[in-house]
């Protein structure tokens, strides 16, 4: 344990964690785009830039899609030797959970344009 990291709040962001964050961004983008295409989608009360589903059938379809994307995401993580622990830390990161969906979607598009997500297609 390094004193600066533990007590002064400095942290070292490694390549695995950065890739894990980008994978979760990829997941959020693609699941939200799919959910917006479902017929019972309506704006969320807590985040008007995110949708919720009013139909149980649409919800089930959304869950199937999310499971497929999540499985693909974890296969990509595995191909880069990114551990489940790192993926979990990225998933529960404060930044990810505090952002409105619009911010995440816009960030995804900007990073996609910059080629920062190319590693996902290369796996």
Short mmCIF file of the C-alpha atoms (twelve columns), coordinates in Angstrom:
data_MODEL
# 
_entry.id   MODEL 
# 
loop_
_atom_site.group_PDB 
_atom_site.id 
_atom_site.type_symbol 
_atom_site.label_atom_id 
_atom_site.label_alt_id 
_atom_site.label_comp_id 
_atom_site.label_asym_id 
_atom_site.label_seq_id 
_atom_site.Cartn_x 
_atom_site.Cartn_y 
_atom_site.Cartn_z 
_atom_site.pdbx_PDB_model_num 
ATOM 1   C CA . UNK A 1   0.000   0.000   0.000   1 
ATOM 2   C CA . UNK A 2   1.392   3.345   -0.982  1 
ATOM 3   C CA . UNK A 3   0.847   6.216   1.456   1 
ATOM 4   C CA . UNK A 4   0.041   8.823   -1.221  1 
ATOM 5   C CA . UNK A 5   -2.545  6.575   -2.840  1 
ATOM 6   C CA . UNK A 6   -4.249  5.550   0.369   1 
ATOM 7   C CA . UNK A 7   -4.259  8.764   2.378   1 
ATOM 8   C CA . UNK A 8   -3.929  11.677  -0.012  1 
ATOM 9   C CA . UNK A 9   -6.399  10.399  -2.557  1 
ATOM 10  C CA . UNK A 10  -3.968  10.037  -5.435  1 
ATOM 11  C CA . UNK A 11  -4.640  7.175   -7.715  1 
ATOM 12  C CA . UNK A 12  -3.004  5.486   -10.619 1 
ATOM 13  C CA . UNK A 13  -5.329  4.758   -13.489 1 
ATOM 14  C CA . UNK A 14  -4.039  1.795   -15.422 1 
ATOM 15  C CA . UNK A 15  -4.806  0.619   -18.925 1 
ATOM 16  C CA . UNK A 16  -7.101  -2.198  -17.743 1 
ATOM 17  C CA . UNK A 17  -9.267  0.168   -15.708 1 
ATOM 18  C CA . UNK A 18  -9.481  2.643   -18.572 1 
ATOM 19  C CA . UNK A 19  -10.531 -0.125  -20.966 1 
ATOM 20  C CA . UNK A 20  -13.084 -1.348  -18.422 1 
ATOM 21  C CA . UNK A 21  -14.556 2.164   -18.185 1 
ATOM 22  C CA . UNK A 22  -14.767 2.337   -21.982 1 
ATOM 23  C CA . UNK A 23  -16.433 -1.074  -22.110 1 
ATOM 24  C CA . UNK A 24  -19.109 0.060   -19.648 1 
ATOM 25  C CA . UNK A 25  -19.591 3.218   -21.685 1 
ATOM 26  C CA . UNK A 26  -20.027 1.027   -24.787 1 
ATOM 27  C CA . UNK A 27  -22.533 -1.138  -22.878 1 
ATOM 28  C CA . UNK A 28  -24.525 1.865   -21.637 1 
ATOM 29  C CA . UNK A 29  -24.682 3.405   -25.106 1 
ATOM 30  C CA . UNK A 30  -25.826 0.269   -26.916 1 
ATOM 31  C CA . UNK A 31  -28.371 -0.790  -24.313 1 
ATOM 32  C CA . UNK A 32  -29.875 2.707   -24.172 1 
ATOM 33  C CA . UNK A 33  -30.118 2.961   -27.980 1 
ATOM 34  C CA . UNK A 34  -31.899 -0.403  -28.050 1 
ATOM 35  C CA . UNK A 35  -34.245 0.533   -25.207 1 
ATOM 36  C CA . UNK A 36  -35.178 3.785   -26.945 1 
ATOM 37  C CA . UNK A 37  -36.317 1.759   -29.953 1 
ATOM 38  C CA . UNK A 38  -38.853 -0.237  -27.932 1 
ATOM 39  C CA . UNK A 39  -42.483 0.807   -28.196 1 
ATOM 40  C CA . UNK A 40  -43.166 1.399   -24.496 1 
ATOM 41  C CA . UNK A 41  -40.109 3.595   -23.830 1 
ATOM 42  C CA . UNK A 42  -40.748 6.792   -21.908 1 
ATOM 43  C CA . UNK A 43  -38.455 9.299   -20.146 1 
ATOM 44  C CA . UNK A 44  -37.254 8.352   -16.683 1 
ATOM 45  C CA . UNK A 45  -38.374 10.518  -13.764 1 
ATOM 46  C CA . UNK A 46  -34.850 10.723  -12.360 1 
ATOM 47  C CA . UNK A 47  -33.067 11.269  -15.682 1 
ATOM 48  C CA . UNK A 48  -35.113 12.646  -18.557 1 
ATOM 49  C CA . UNK A 49  -32.331 11.695  -20.997 1 
ATOM 50  C CA . UNK A 50  -32.784 8.006   -20.148 1 
ATOM 51  C CA . UNK A 51  -35.766 5.814   -20.909 1 
ATOM 52  C CA . UNK A 52  -37.724 3.384   -18.781 1 
ATOM 53  C CA . UNK A 53  -40.028 0.739   -20.194 1 
ATOM 54  C CA . UNK A 54  -43.711 0.559   -19.370 1 
ATOM 55  C CA . UNK A 55  -44.354 -2.871  -20.862 1 
ATOM 56  C CA . UNK A 56  -43.242 -6.130  -19.270 1 
ATOM 57  C CA . UNK A 57  -42.706 -7.586  -22.758 1 
ATOM 58  C CA . UNK A 58  -40.469 -4.674  -23.716 1 
ATOM 59  C CA . UNK A 59  -38.661 -5.034  -20.400 1 
ATOM 60  C CA . UNK A 60  -37.994 -8.718  -21.120 1 
ATOM 61  C CA . UNK A 61  -36.728 -7.865  -24.602 1 
ATOM 62  C CA . UNK A 62  -34.484 -5.183  -23.105 1 
ATOM 63  C CA . UNK A 63  -33.095 -7.658  -20.580 1 
ATOM 64  C CA . UNK A 64  -32.290 -10.187 -23.325 1 
ATOM 65  C CA . UNK A 65  -30.462 -7.506  -25.294 1 
ATOM 66  C CA . UNK A 66  -28.583 -6.281  -22.220 1 
ATOM 67  C CA . UNK A 67  -27.510 -9.854  -21.406 1 
ATOM 68  C CA . UNK A 68  -26.152 -10.339 -24.927 1 
ATOM 69  C CA . UNK A 69  -24.241 -7.053  -24.824 1 
ATOM 70  C CA . UNK A 70  -22.941 -7.781  -21.320 1 
ATOM 71  C CA . UNK A 71  -21.728 -11.234 -22.420 1 
ATOM 72  C CA . UNK A 72  -19.991 -9.678  -25.439 1 
ATOM 73  C CA . UNK A 73  -18.448 -7.026  -23.177 1 
ATOM 74  C CA . UNK A 74  -17.065 -9.617  -20.761 1 
ATOM 75  C CA . UNK A 75  -15.662 -11.664 -23.670 1 
ATOM 76  C CA . UNK A 76  -13.858 -8.555  -24.898 1 
ATOM 77  C CA . UNK A 77  -12.585 -7.879  -21.364 1 
ATOM 78  C CA . UNK A 78  -11.376 -11.466 -21.156 1 
ATOM 79  C CA . UNK A 79  -9.484  -11.116 -24.453 1 
ATOM 80  C CA . UNK A 80  -7.579  -8.195  -22.890 1 
ATOM 81  C CA . UNK A 81  -7.071  -10.029 -19.570 1 
ATOM 82  C CA . UNK A 82  -9.200  -7.504  -17.685 1 
ATOM 83  C CA . UNK A 83  -10.317 -9.117  -14.438 1 
ATOM 84  C CA . UNK A 84  -13.887 -9.273  -13.145 1 
ATOM 85  C CA . UNK A 85  -12.709 -7.207  -10.187 1 
ATOM 86  C CA . UNK A 86  -11.554 -4.379  -12.454 1 
ATOM 87  C CA . UNK A 87  -14.793 -4.607  -14.447 1 
ATOM 88  C CA . UNK A 88  -16.799 -4.406  -11.224 1 
ATOM 89  C CA . UNK A 89  -14.817 -1.384  -9.987  1 
ATOM 90  C CA . UNK A 90  -15.446 0.390   -13.293 1 
ATOM 91  C CA . UNK A 91  -19.145 -0.531  -13.166 1 
ATOM 92  C CA . UNK A 92  -19.604 0.952   -9.700  1 
ATOM 93  C CA . UNK A 93  -17.411 4.011   -10.277 1 
ATOM 94  C CA . UNK A 94  -18.944 7.232   -8.909  1 
ATOM 95  C CA . UNK A 95  -18.518 9.050   -12.224 1 
ATOM 96  C CA . UNK A 96  -20.456 6.404   -14.140 1 
ATOM 97  C CA . UNK A 97  -23.282 6.401   -11.643 1 
ATOM 98  C CA . UNK A 98  -23.551 10.174  -11.270 1 
ATOM 99  C CA . UNK A 99  -23.729 11.062  -14.972 1 
ATOM 100 C CA . UNK A 100 -26.964 11.607  -16.793 1 
ATOM 101 C CA . UNK A 101 -27.451 9.263   -19.729 1 
ATOM 102 C CA . UNK A 102 -27.125 12.148  -22.200 1 
ATOM 103 C CA . UNK A 103 -23.619 12.865  -20.898 1 
ATOM 104 C CA . UNK A 104 -22.672 9.182   -21.266 1 
ATOM 105 C CA . UNK A 105 -24.135 9.020   -24.771 1 
ATOM 106 C CA . UNK A 106 -22.354 12.217  -25.859 1 
ATOM 107 C CA . UNK A 107 -19.100 11.005  -24.316 1 
ATOM 108 C CA . UNK A 108 -19.397 7.698   -26.155 1 
ATOM 109 C CA . UNK A 109 -19.904 9.452   -29.492 1 
ATOM 110 C CA . UNK A 110 -16.944 11.789  -28.935 1 
ATOM 111 C CA . UNK A 111 -14.634 8.964   -27.914 1 
ATOM 112 C CA . UNK A 112 -15.879 6.814   -30.785 1 
ATOM 113 C CA . UNK A 113 -15.029 9.609   -33.230 1 
ATOM 114 C CA . UNK A 114 -11.572 9.886   -31.671 1 
ATOM 115 C CA . UNK A 115 -10.981 6.150   -32.126 1 
ATOM 116 C CA . UNK A 116 -10.733 5.472   -28.391 1 
ATOM 117 C CA . UNK A 117 -13.152 2.537   -28.697 1 
ATOM 118 C CA . UNK A 118 -11.387 0.830   -31.610 1 
ATOM 119 C CA . UNK A 119 -9.958  -1.801  -29.262 1 
ATOM 120 C CA . UNK A 120 -13.491 -3.181  -28.849 1 
ATOM 121 C CA . UNK A 121 -13.755 -4.065  -32.532 1 
ATOM 122 C CA . UNK A 122 -10.205 -5.393  -32.627 1 
ATOM 123 C CA . UNK A 123 -10.752 -8.065  -29.996 1 
# 
